[in-house]
Amino acid sequence: MTGTEAPTAFRLAYVPGVTPSKWVRIWHERVPGVPLVLRPVAAAQVLGVLRDREADAGFVRLPVDGDDLSAIPLYTETTVVVAPKDHVVTAVDEVSAEELADEVVLHPLDDTLGWQRPPGLPALQRPATTADAVELVAAGVGLLVVPQSLARLHHRRDLTYRPLIGAPESRVALSWPQDATTERVETFIGIVRGRTVNSSRGRPANPPAKPASGSGRGGSGRGGSGTGKAEGRSAAKNRRATSGRPERGRRGKPRRRS
């Protein structure tokens, strides 16, 4: 790459509800020379984006079908029921699926919980998106069951939510093409897993070049090794001069230095 060419960016996809800002910040700190480009993708499309190599990695919702994609589960979200603030379910701290038996519960086409049918009574039609379903909840048409992050994403002043027990949960994972586990992908995996910058897999994808040690014949080969030994002996003399006495072994005799 010449000096006029920009470095290739690391492309990161993410589904609605996932907030990648913390990991992105750490990436910029550790790999400042490689831009990170975020790409929001619908949950139903993100696996296709990874398979088509339109992103290097992505935050997805499990399950990940097929053997061509690797995935690392990260966390499990709380499932909640979204309701108007004056609805009866807001009077309790949590709701059971059985308590929704007489309520209309919306089931959008982009549902991420993976069940065949949510609890309660079905609506006449399925909303196209979660955002559409939230609008219907605000209009008093029914309730909505989603992962908590989606309830926060589509927050409205006139709506609230409560944890729903006895319902499926959504698991978020980091996924990438199995045959494209590049050094940059490994670096991002290390960031997501909380590895430090000094760990073997947490080092930057493009670490800065180390400055040359010494000059002339001392920079490499036998000359370099001899220079290191001379510096070590000089440092040892300085320590003895500072302490005023040689470092002694267990028998009180000066310890030989290599």
PDB file of C-alpha atoms in Angstrom:
ATOM      1  CA  MET A   1       0.000   0.000   0.000  1.00  0.00           C
ATOM      2  CA  THR A   2       1.403   3.422  -0.938  1.00  0.00           C
ATOM      3  CA  GLY A   3       1.339   6.432   1.321  1.00  0.00           C
ATOM      4  CA  THR A   4      -1.586   7.936  -0.597  1.00  0.00           C
ATOM      5  CA  GLU A   5      -3.897   4.919  -0.167  1.00  0.00           C
ATOM      6  CA  ALA A   6      -6.304   4.767   2.754  1.00  0.00           C
ATOM      7  CA  PRO A   7      -6.169   1.583   4.876  1.00  0.00           C
ATOM      8  CA  THR A   8      -8.952  -0.904   4.303  1.00  0.00           C
ATOM      9  CA  ALA A   9     -11.667  -0.474   6.912  1.00  0.00           C
ATOM     10  CA  PHE A  10     -12.921  -3.173   9.263  1.00  0.00           C
ATOM     11  CA  ARG A  11     -16.618  -3.569   8.455  1.00  0.00           C
ATOM     12  CA  LEU A  12     -18.896  -4.419  11.374  1.00  0.00           C
ATOM     13  CA  ALA A  13     -22.583  -5.247  10.940  1.00  0.00           C
ATOM     14  CA  TYR A  14     -25.045  -5.160  13.821  1.00  0.00           C
ATOM     15  CA  VAL A  15     -28.728  -5.923  14.290  1.00  0.00           C
ATOM     16  CA  PRO A  16     -31.283  -3.545  15.853  1.00  0.00           C
ATOM     17  CA  GLY A  17     -31.025  -3.353  19.624  1.00  0.00           C
ATOM     18  CA  VAL A  18     -27.293  -4.056  19.812  1.00  0.00           C
ATOM     19  CA  THR A  19     -25.162  -1.087  20.896  1.00  0.00           C
ATOM     20  CA  PRO A  20     -21.578  -1.641  19.696  1.00  0.00           C
ATOM     21  CA  SER A  21     -20.219   1.760  20.797  1.00  0.00           C
ATOM     22  CA  LYS A  22     -18.087   0.412  23.664  1.00  0.00           C
ATOM     23  CA  TRP A  23     -16.274  -2.099  21.453  1.00  0.00           C
ATOM     24  CA  VAL A  24     -15.896   0.439  18.661  1.00  0.00           C
ATOM     25  CA  ARG A  25     -14.223   2.876  21.063  1.00  0.00           C
ATOM     26  CA  ILE A  26     -11.727   0.229  22.182  1.00  0.00           C
ATOM     27  CA  TRP A  27     -11.000  -0.651  18.544  1.00  0.00           C
ATOM     28  CA  HIS A  28     -10.149   2.979  17.761  1.00  0.00           C
ATOM     29  CA  GLU A  29      -7.826   3.069  20.787  1.00  0.00           C
ATOM     30  CA  ARG A  30      -5.999  -0.146  19.885  1.00  0.00           C
ATOM     31  CA  VAL A  31      -6.030   0.012  16.096  1.00  0.00           C
ATOM     32  CA  PRO A  32      -6.025   3.728  15.292  1.00  0.00           C
ATOM     33  CA  GLY A  33      -4.676   3.142  11.796  1.00  0.00           C
ATOM     34  CA  VAL A  34      -7.634   1.016  10.667  1.00  0.00           C
ATOM     35  CA  PRO A  35     -11.075   2.670  10.391  1.00  0.00           C
ATOM     36  CA  LEU A  36     -14.096   0.737  11.640  1.00  0.00           C
ATOM     37  CA  VAL A  37     -17.255   1.114   9.566  1.00  0.00           C
ATOM     38  CA  LEU A  38     -20.589   0.278  11.204  1.00  0.00           C
ATOM     39  CA  ARG A  39     -23.418  -1.181   9.161  1.00  0.00           C
ATOM     40  CA  PRO A  40     -26.893  -1.555  10.709  1.00  0.00           C
ATOM     41  CA  VAL A  41     -28.665  -4.592   9.249  1.00  0.00           C
ATOM     42  CA  ALA A  42     -32.059  -6.167   9.889  1.00  0.00           C
ATOM     43  CA  ALA A  43     -31.899  -9.350  11.976  1.00  0.00           C
ATOM     44  CA  ALA A  44     -33.299 -11.422   9.117  1.00  0.00           C
ATOM     45  CA  GLN A  45     -30.633 -10.177   6.687  1.00  0.00           C
ATOM     46  CA  VAL A  46     -27.436 -10.043   8.735  1.00  0.00           C
ATOM     47  CA  LEU A  47     -26.339 -13.646   8.099  1.00  0.00           C
ATOM     48  CA  GLY A  48     -26.665 -13.091   4.346  1.00  0.00           C
ATOM     49  CA  VAL A  49     -24.545  -9.950   4.645  1.00  0.00           C
ATOM     50  CA  LEU A  50     -21.788 -11.961   6.339  1.00  0.00           C
ATOM     51  CA  ARG A  51     -21.983 -14.796   3.812  1.00  0.00           C
ATOM     52  CA  ASP A  52     -21.767 -12.330   0.926  1.00  0.00           C
ATOM     53  CA  ARG A  53     -18.633 -10.807   2.521  1.00  0.00           C
ATOM     54  CA  GLU A  54     -20.341  -7.427   2.809  1.00  0.00           C
ATOM     55  CA  ALA A  55     -19.085  -7.235   6.397  1.00  0.00           C
ATOM     56  CA  ASP A  56     -16.069  -8.746   8.147  1.00  0.00           C
ATOM     57  CA  ALA A  57     -18.024  -9.607  11.307  1.00  0.00           C
ATOM     58  CA  GLY A  58     -21.361  -8.808  12.855  1.00  0.00           C
ATOM     59  CA  PHE A  59     -23.445  -8.816  16.005  1.00  0.00           C
ATOM     60  CA  VAL A  60     -26.319 -11.224  15.335  1.00  0.00           C
ATOM     61  CA  ARG A  61     -29.111 -12.958  17.182  1.00  0.00           C
ATOM     62  CA  LEU A  62     -28.801 -16.703  17.606  1.00  0.00           C
ATOM     63  CA  PRO A  63     -29.283 -19.256  16.212  1.00  0.00           C
ATOM     64  CA  VAL A  64     -26.759 -19.087  13.365  1.00  0.00           C
ATOM     65  CA  ASP A  65     -27.639 -21.776  10.828  1.00  0.00           C
ATOM     66  CA  GLY A  66     -25.059 -23.596   8.728  1.00  0.00           C
ATOM     67  CA  ASP A  67     -21.408 -24.495   9.268  1.00  0.00           C
ATOM     68  CA  ASP A  68     -19.941 -21.658   7.210  1.00  0.00           C
ATOM     69  CA  LEU A  69     -20.302 -19.038   9.950  1.00  0.00           C
ATOM     70  CA  SER A  70     -18.538 -19.013  13.307  1.00  0.00           C
ATOM     71  CA  ALA A  71     -20.293 -17.501  16.326  1.00  0.00           C
ATOM     72  CA  ILE A  72     -19.360 -16.582  19.884  1.00  0.00           C
ATOM     73  CA  PRO A  73     -22.385 -16.164  22.212  1.00  0.00           C
ATOM     74  CA  LEU A  74     -22.047 -12.935  24.194  1.00  0.00           C
ATOM     75  CA  TYR A  75     -25.131 -12.385  26.349  1.00  0.00           C
ATOM     76  CA  THR A  76     -28.803 -13.254  26.788  1.00  0.00           C
ATOM     77  CA  GLU A  77     -31.410 -10.526  26.838  1.00  0.00           C
ATOM     78  CA  THR A  78     -34.412 -10.175  29.110  1.00  0.00           C
ATOM     79  CA  THR A  79     -37.732 -10.610  27.328  1.00  0.00           C
ATOM     80  CA  VAL A  80     -40.292  -7.894  28.075  1.00  0.00           C
ATOM     81  CA  VAL A  81     -43.887  -7.042  27.267  1.00  0.00           C
ATOM     82  CA  VAL A  82     -44.457  -3.523  25.914  1.00  0.00           C
ATOM     83  CA  ALA A  83     -47.698  -1.857  27.001  1.00  0.00           C
ATOM     84  CA  PRO A  84     -49.290   1.568  27.426  1.00  0.00           C
ATOM     85  CA  LYS A  85     -48.370   3.213  30.717  1.00  0.00           C
ATOM     86  CA  ASP A  86     -51.948   2.978  32.001  1.00  0.00           C
ATOM     87  CA  HIS A  87     -52.305  -0.743  31.171  1.00  0.00           C
ATOM     88  CA  VAL A  88     -53.022  -3.190  33.981  1.00  0.00           C
ATOM     89  CA  VAL A  89     -49.745  -5.096  33.447  1.00  0.00           C
ATOM     90  CA  THR A  90     -47.783  -2.038  34.581  1.00  0.00           C
ATOM     91  CA  ALA A  91     -49.112  -2.525  38.127  1.00  0.00           C
ATOM     92  CA  VAL A  92     -46.717  -5.454  38.702  1.00  0.00           C
ATOM     93  CA  ASP A  93     -42.938  -5.835  38.534  1.00  0.00           C
ATOM     94  CA  GLU A  94     -43.039  -8.802  36.123  1.00  0.00           C
ATOM     95  CA  VAL A  95     -45.619 -10.615  34.059  1.00  0.00           C
ATOM     96  CA  SER A  96     -46.087 -14.299  33.277  1.00  0.00           C
ATOM     97  CA  ALA A  97     -47.068 -15.564  29.848  1.00  0.00           C
ATOM     98  CA  GLU A  98     -50.246 -17.040  31.344  1.00  0.00           C
ATOM     99  CA  GLU A  99     -51.364 -13.599  32.515  1.00  0.00           C
ATOM    100  CA  LEU A 100     -51.495 -12.442  28.895  1.00  0.00           C
ATOM    101  CA  ALA A 101     -53.994 -15.124  27.867  1.00  0.00           C
ATOM    102  CA  ASP A 102     -56.842 -12.621  27.372  1.00  0.00           C
ATOM    103  CA  GLU A 103     -54.709  -9.882  25.814  1.00  0.00           C
ATOM    104  CA  VAL A 104     -54.104  -9.254  22.110  1.00  0.00           C
ATOM    105  CA  VAL A 105     -50.368  -9.771  21.606  1.00  0.00           C
ATOM    106  CA  LEU A 106     -48.863  -8.529  18.353  1.00  0.00           C
ATOM    107  CA  HIS A 107     -46.462 -10.794  16.438  1.00  0.00           C
ATOM    108  CA  PRO A 108     -44.450  -8.748  13.878  1.00  0.00           C
ATOM    109  CA  LEU A 109     -42.941 -10.422  10.851  1.00  0.00           C
ATOM    110  CA  ASP A 110     -39.425  -9.483  11.996  1.00  0.00           C
ATOM    111  CA  ASP A 111     -39.908 -11.185  15.371  1.00  0.00           C
ATOM    112  CA  THR A 112     -36.547 -12.167  16.895  1.00  0.00           C
ATOM    113  CA  LEU A 113     -37.684 -14.553  19.637  1.00  0.00           C
ATOM    114  CA  GLY A 114     -38.190 -17.529  17.360  1.00  0.00           C
ATOM    115  CA  TRP A 115     -41.482 -18.816  18.686  1.00  0.00           C
ATOM    116  CA  GLN A 116     -44.305 -20.013  16.484  1.00  0.00           C
ATOM    117  CA  ARG A 117     -46.913 -17.974  18.287  1.00  0.00           C
ATOM    118  CA  PRO A 118     -46.618 -15.551  21.208  1.00  0.00           C
ATOM    119  CA  PRO A 119     -48.947 -15.840  24.201  1.00  0.00           C
ATOM    120  CA  GLY A 120     -52.337 -14.194  24.275  1.00  0.00           C
ATOM    121  CA  LEU A 121     -54.815 -13.637  21.479  1.00  0.00           C
ATOM    122  CA  PRO A 122     -53.507 -13.091  17.930  1.00  0.00           C
ATOM    123  CA  ALA A 123     -54.204  -9.829  16.127  1.00  0.00           C
ATOM    124  CA  LEU A 124     -56.101  -9.827  12.848  1.00  0.00           C
ATOM    125  CA  GLN A 125     -52.881  -9.099  10.958  1.00  0.00           C
ATOM    126  CA  ARG A 126     -49.174  -9.357  11.713  1.00  0.00           C
ATOM    127  CA  PRO A 127     -47.336  -6.016  11.619  1.00  0.00           C
ATOM    128  CA  ALA A 128     -44.504  -5.869   9.107  1.00  0.00           C
ATOM    129  CA  THR A 129     -41.909  -4.618  11.581  1.00  0.00           C
ATOM    130  CA  THR A 130     -41.336  -4.191  15.298  1.00  0.00           C
ATOM    131  CA  ALA A 131     -41.522  -0.427  14.807  1.00  0.00           C
ATOM    132  CA  ASP A 132     -44.999  -0.830  13.279  1.00  0.00           C
ATOM    133  CA  ALA A 133     -46.048  -3.026  16.199  1.00  0.00           C
ATOM    134  CA  VAL A 134     -44.906  -0.387  18.692  1.00  0.00           C
ATOM    135  CA  GLU A 135     -47.124   2.174  16.948  1.00  0.00           C
ATOM    136  CA  LEU A 136     -50.078  -0.214  17.265  1.00  0.00           C
ATOM    137  CA  VAL A 137     -49.380  -0.708  20.972  1.00  0.00           C
ATOM    138  CA  ALA A 138     -49.442   3.065  21.414  1.00  0.00           C
ATOM    139  CA  ALA A 139     -52.776   3.129  19.598  1.00  0.00           C
ATOM    140  CA  GLY A 140     -54.216   0.598  22.056  1.00  0.00           C
ATOM    141  CA  VAL A 141     -54.475  -2.266  19.561  1.00  0.00           C
ATOM    142  CA  GLY A 142     -52.530  -4.784  21.675  1.00  0.00           C
ATOM    143  CA  LEU A 143     -49.309  -5.613  23.500  1.00  0.00           C
ATOM    144  CA  LEU A 144     -45.890  -6.581  22.166  1.00  0.00           C
ATOM    145  CA  VAL A 145     -43.279  -9.061  23.407  1.00  0.00           C
ATOM    146  CA  VAL A 146     -39.663  -8.279  22.429  1.00  0.00           C
ATOM    147  CA  PRO A 147     -36.089  -8.395  23.775  1.00  0.00           C
ATOM    148  CA  GLN A 148     -35.496  -5.546  26.209  1.00  0.00           C
ATOM    149  CA  SER A 149     -33.016  -3.804  23.889  1.00  0.00           C
ATOM    150  CA  LEU A 150     -35.708  -3.430  21.230  1.00  0.00           C
ATOM    151  CA  ALA A 151     -38.122  -1.983  23.780  1.00  0.00           C
ATOM    152  CA  ARG A 152     -35.464   0.603  24.611  1.00  0.00           C
ATOM    153  CA  LEU A 153     -34.702   1.247  20.953  1.00  0.00           C
ATOM    154  CA  HIS A 154     -38.363   2.033  20.211  1.00  0.00           C
ATOM    155  CA  HIS A 155     -39.000   3.883  23.463  1.00  0.00           C
ATOM    156  CA  ARG A 156     -41.982   6.219  23.651  1.00  0.00           C
ATOM    157  CA  ARG A 157     -43.163   8.386  26.508  1.00  0.00           C
ATOM    158  CA  ASP A 158     -46.613   6.846  26.478  1.00  0.00           C
ATOM    159  CA  LEU A 159     -45.316   3.261  26.629  1.00  0.00           C
ATOM    160  CA  THR A 160     -43.438   1.184  29.171  1.00  0.00           C
ATOM    161  CA  TYR A 161     -42.435  -2.457  29.577  1.00  0.00           C
ATOM    162  CA  ARG A 162     -42.217  -5.213  32.164  1.00  0.00           C
ATOM    163  CA  PRO A 163     -40.117  -8.418  32.220  1.00  0.00           C
ATOM    164  CA  LEU A 164     -42.030 -11.414  30.880  1.00  0.00           C
ATOM    165  CA  ILE A 165     -41.306 -14.763  32.506  1.00  0.00           C
ATOM    166  CA  GLY A 166     -41.920 -18.071  30.776  1.00  0.00           C
ATOM    167  CA  ALA A 167     -41.020 -16.678  27.342  1.00  0.00           C
ATOM    168  CA  PRO A 168     -38.153 -17.389  24.925  1.00  0.00           C
ATOM    169  CA  GLU A 169     -35.036 -15.254  25.311  1.00  0.00           C
ATOM    170  CA  SER A 170     -32.875 -13.690  22.632  1.00  0.00           C
ATOM    171  CA  ARG A 171     -29.135 -14.425  22.625  1.00  0.00           C
ATOM    172  CA  VAL A 172     -26.708 -12.028  20.967  1.00  0.00           C
ATOM    173  CA  ALA A 173     -23.485 -13.327  19.407  1.00  0.00           C
ATOM    174  CA  LEU A 174     -20.526 -12.142  17.371  1.00  0.00           C
ATOM    175  CA  SER A 175     -20.387 -13.974  14.047  1.00  0.00           C
ATOM    176  CA  TRP A 176     -18.092 -14.004  11.007  1.00  0.00           C
ATOM    177  CA  PRO A 177     -17.367 -16.230   7.968  1.00  0.00           C
ATOM    178  CA  GLN A 178     -15.474 -19.276   9.198  1.00  0.00           C
ATOM    179  CA  ASP A 179     -13.003 -19.226   6.305  1.00  0.00           C
ATOM    180  CA  ALA A 180     -12.276 -15.510   6.823  1.00  0.00           C
ATOM    181  CA  THR A 181     -10.898 -15.436  10.352  1.00  0.00           C
ATOM    182  CA  THR A 182      -8.394 -12.700   9.624  1.00  0.00           C
ATOM    183  CA  GLU A 183      -6.001 -11.032  12.040  1.00  0.00           C
ATOM    184  CA  ARG A 184      -8.391  -8.105  12.295  1.00  0.00           C
ATOM    185  CA  VAL A 185     -11.276 -10.408  13.149  1.00  0.00           C
ATOM    186  CA  GLU A 186      -9.113 -12.024  15.846  1.00  0.00           C
ATOM    187  CA  THR A 187      -8.317  -8.567  17.212  1.00  0.00           C
ATOM    188  CA  PHE A 188     -12.007  -7.682  17.415  1.00  0.00           C
ATOM    189  CA  ILE A 189     -12.813 -11.027  19.041  1.00  0.00           C
ATOM    190  CA  GLY A 190     -10.229 -10.186  21.688  1.00  0.00           C
ATOM    191  CA  ILE A 191     -11.847  -6.807  22.285  1.00  0.00           C
ATOM    192  CA  VAL A 192     -15.330  -8.298  22.630  1.00  0.00           C
ATOM    193  CA  ARG A 193     -14.062 -10.987  24.997  1.00  0.00           C
ATOM    194  CA  GLY A 194     -12.353  -8.412  27.172  1.00  0.00           C
ATOM    195  CA  ARG A 195      -8.771  -9.397  26.478  1.00  0.00           C
ATOM    196  CA  THR A 196      -6.150  -6.833  27.364  1.00  0.00           C
ATOM    197  CA  VAL A 197      -3.968  -5.232  24.726  1.00  0.00           C
ATOM    198  CA  ASN A 198      -0.981  -7.291  25.911  1.00  0.00           C
ATOM    199  CA  SER A 199      -2.658 -10.686  25.601  1.00  0.00           C
ATOM    200  CA  SER A 200      -1.548 -12.900  22.717  1.00  0.00           C
ATOM    201  CA  ARG A 201      -4.829 -12.457  20.818  1.00  0.00           C
ATOM    202  CA  GLY A 202      -5.621  -8.941  21.923  1.00  0.00           C
ATOM    203  CA  ARG A 203      -2.822  -7.136  20.146  1.00  0.00           C
ATOM    204  CA  PRO A 204      -3.581  -4.641  17.380  1.00  0.00           C
ATOM    205  CA  ALA A 205      -4.131  -6.027  13.889  1.00  0.00           C
ATOM    206  CA  ASN A 206      -1.492  -3.648  12.538  1.00  0.00           C
ATOM    207  CA  PRO A 207       0.937  -3.002  15.440  1.00  0.00           C
ATOM    208  CA  PRO A 208       3.422  -0.147  15.006  1.00  0.00           C
ATOM    209  CA  ALA A 209       6.896  -1.159  13.881  1.00  0.00           C
ATOM    210  CA  LYS A 210       9.449  -1.500  16.669  1.00  0.00           C
ATOM    211  CA  PRO A 211      12.351   0.989  16.515  1.00  0.00           C
ATOM    212  CA  ALA A 212      15.729  -0.464  15.562  1.00  0.00           C
ATOM    213  CA  SER A 213      17.928  -1.294  18.577  1.00  0.00           C
ATOM    214  CA  GLY A 214      21.374   0.230  18.262  1.00  0.00           C
ATOM    215  CA  SER A 215      23.115   1.216  15.040  1.00  0.00           C
ATOM    216  CA  GLY A 216      25.912  -0.044  12.860  1.00  0.00           C
ATOM    217  CA  ARG A 217      27.085  -3.586  13.560  1.00  0.00           C
ATOM    218  CA  GLY A 218      25.397  -3.510  16.975  1.00  0.00           C
ATOM    219  CA  GLY A 219      21.921  -3.353  15.431  1.00  0.00           C
ATOM    220  CA  SER A 220      21.750  -7.061  14.512  1.00  0.00           C
ATOM    221  CA  GLY A 221      23.643 -10.298  14.420  1.00  0.00           C
ATOM    222  CA  ARG A 222      26.567 -11.008  16.737  1.00  0.00           C
ATOM    223  CA  GLY A 223      27.378  -7.339  17.117  1.00  0.00           C
ATOM    224  CA  GLY A 224      23.877  -6.611  18.462  1.00  0.00           C
ATOM    225  CA  SER A 225      24.155  -9.398  21.034  1.00  0.00           C
ATOM    226  CA  GLY A 226      27.508  -8.107  22.268  1.00  0.00           C
ATOM    227  CA  THR A 227      26.129  -4.601  22.680  1.00  0.00           C
ATOM    228  CA  GLY A 228      23.300  -5.921  24.840  1.00  0.00           C
ATOM    229  CA  LYS A 229      25.726  -7.719  27.149  1.00  0.00           C
ATOM    230  CA  ALA A 230      27.880  -4.618  27.482  1.00  0.00           C
ATOM    231  CA  GLU A 231      24.857  -2.532  28.426  1.00  0.00           C
ATOM    232  CA  GLY A 232      23.844  -5.169  30.975  1.00  0.00           C
ATOM    233  CA  ARG A 233      27.317  -5.103  32.611  1.00  0.00           C
ATOM    234  CA  SER A 234      27.244  -1.303  32.676  1.00  0.00           C
ATOM    235  CA  ALA A 235      23.857  -1.310  34.376  1.00  0.00           C
ATOM    236  CA  ALA A 236      25.103  -3.812  36.958  1.00  0.00           C
ATOM    237  CA  LYS A 237      28.109  -1.605  37.784  1.00  0.00           C
ATOM    238  CA  ASN A 238      25.835   1.380  38.225  1.00  0.00           C
ATOM    239  CA  ARG A 239      23.602  -0.564  40.647  1.00  0.00           C
ATOM    240  CA  ARG A 240      26.643  -1.634  42.727  1.00  0.00           C
ATOM    241  CA  ALA A 241      27.937   1.912  42.790  1.00  0.00           C
ATOM    242  CA  THR A 242      24.575   3.204  43.950  1.00  0.00           C
ATOM    243  CA  SER A 243      24.114   0.616  46.701  1.00  0.00           C
ATOM    244  CA  GLY A 244      27.684   0.935  47.932  1.00  0.00           C
ATOM    245  CA  ARG A 245      28.132  -2.846  48.186  1.00  0.00           C
ATOM    246  CA  PRO A 246      27.875  -5.848  45.906  1.00  0.00           C
ATOM    247  CA  GLU A 247      24.757  -8.001  45.835  1.00  0.00           C
ATOM    248  CA  ARG A 248      25.468 -11.026  48.071  1.00  0.00           C
ATOM    249  CA  GLY A 249      24.304 -14.608  47.819  1.00  0.00           C
ATOM    250  CA  ARG A 250      23.129 -16.888  50.633  1.00  0.00           C
ATOM    251  CA  ARG A 251      26.690 -17.524  51.923  1.00  0.00           C
ATOM    252  CA  GLY A 252      27.677 -13.884  52.049  1.00  0.00           C
ATOM    253  CA  LYS A 253      29.930 -14.050  48.994  1.00  0.00           C
ATOM    254  CA  PRO A 254      29.457 -11.776  46.028  1.00  0.00           C
ATOM    255  CA  ARG A 255      27.172 -13.387  43.478  1.00  0.00           C
ATOM    256  CA  ARG A 256      28.734 -13.925  40.089  1.00  0.00           C
ATOM    257  CA  ARG A 257      27.049 -12.139  37.255  1.00  0.00           C
ATOM    258  CA  SER A 258      26.840 -13.512  33.749  1.00  0.00           C
TER     259      SER A 258
END
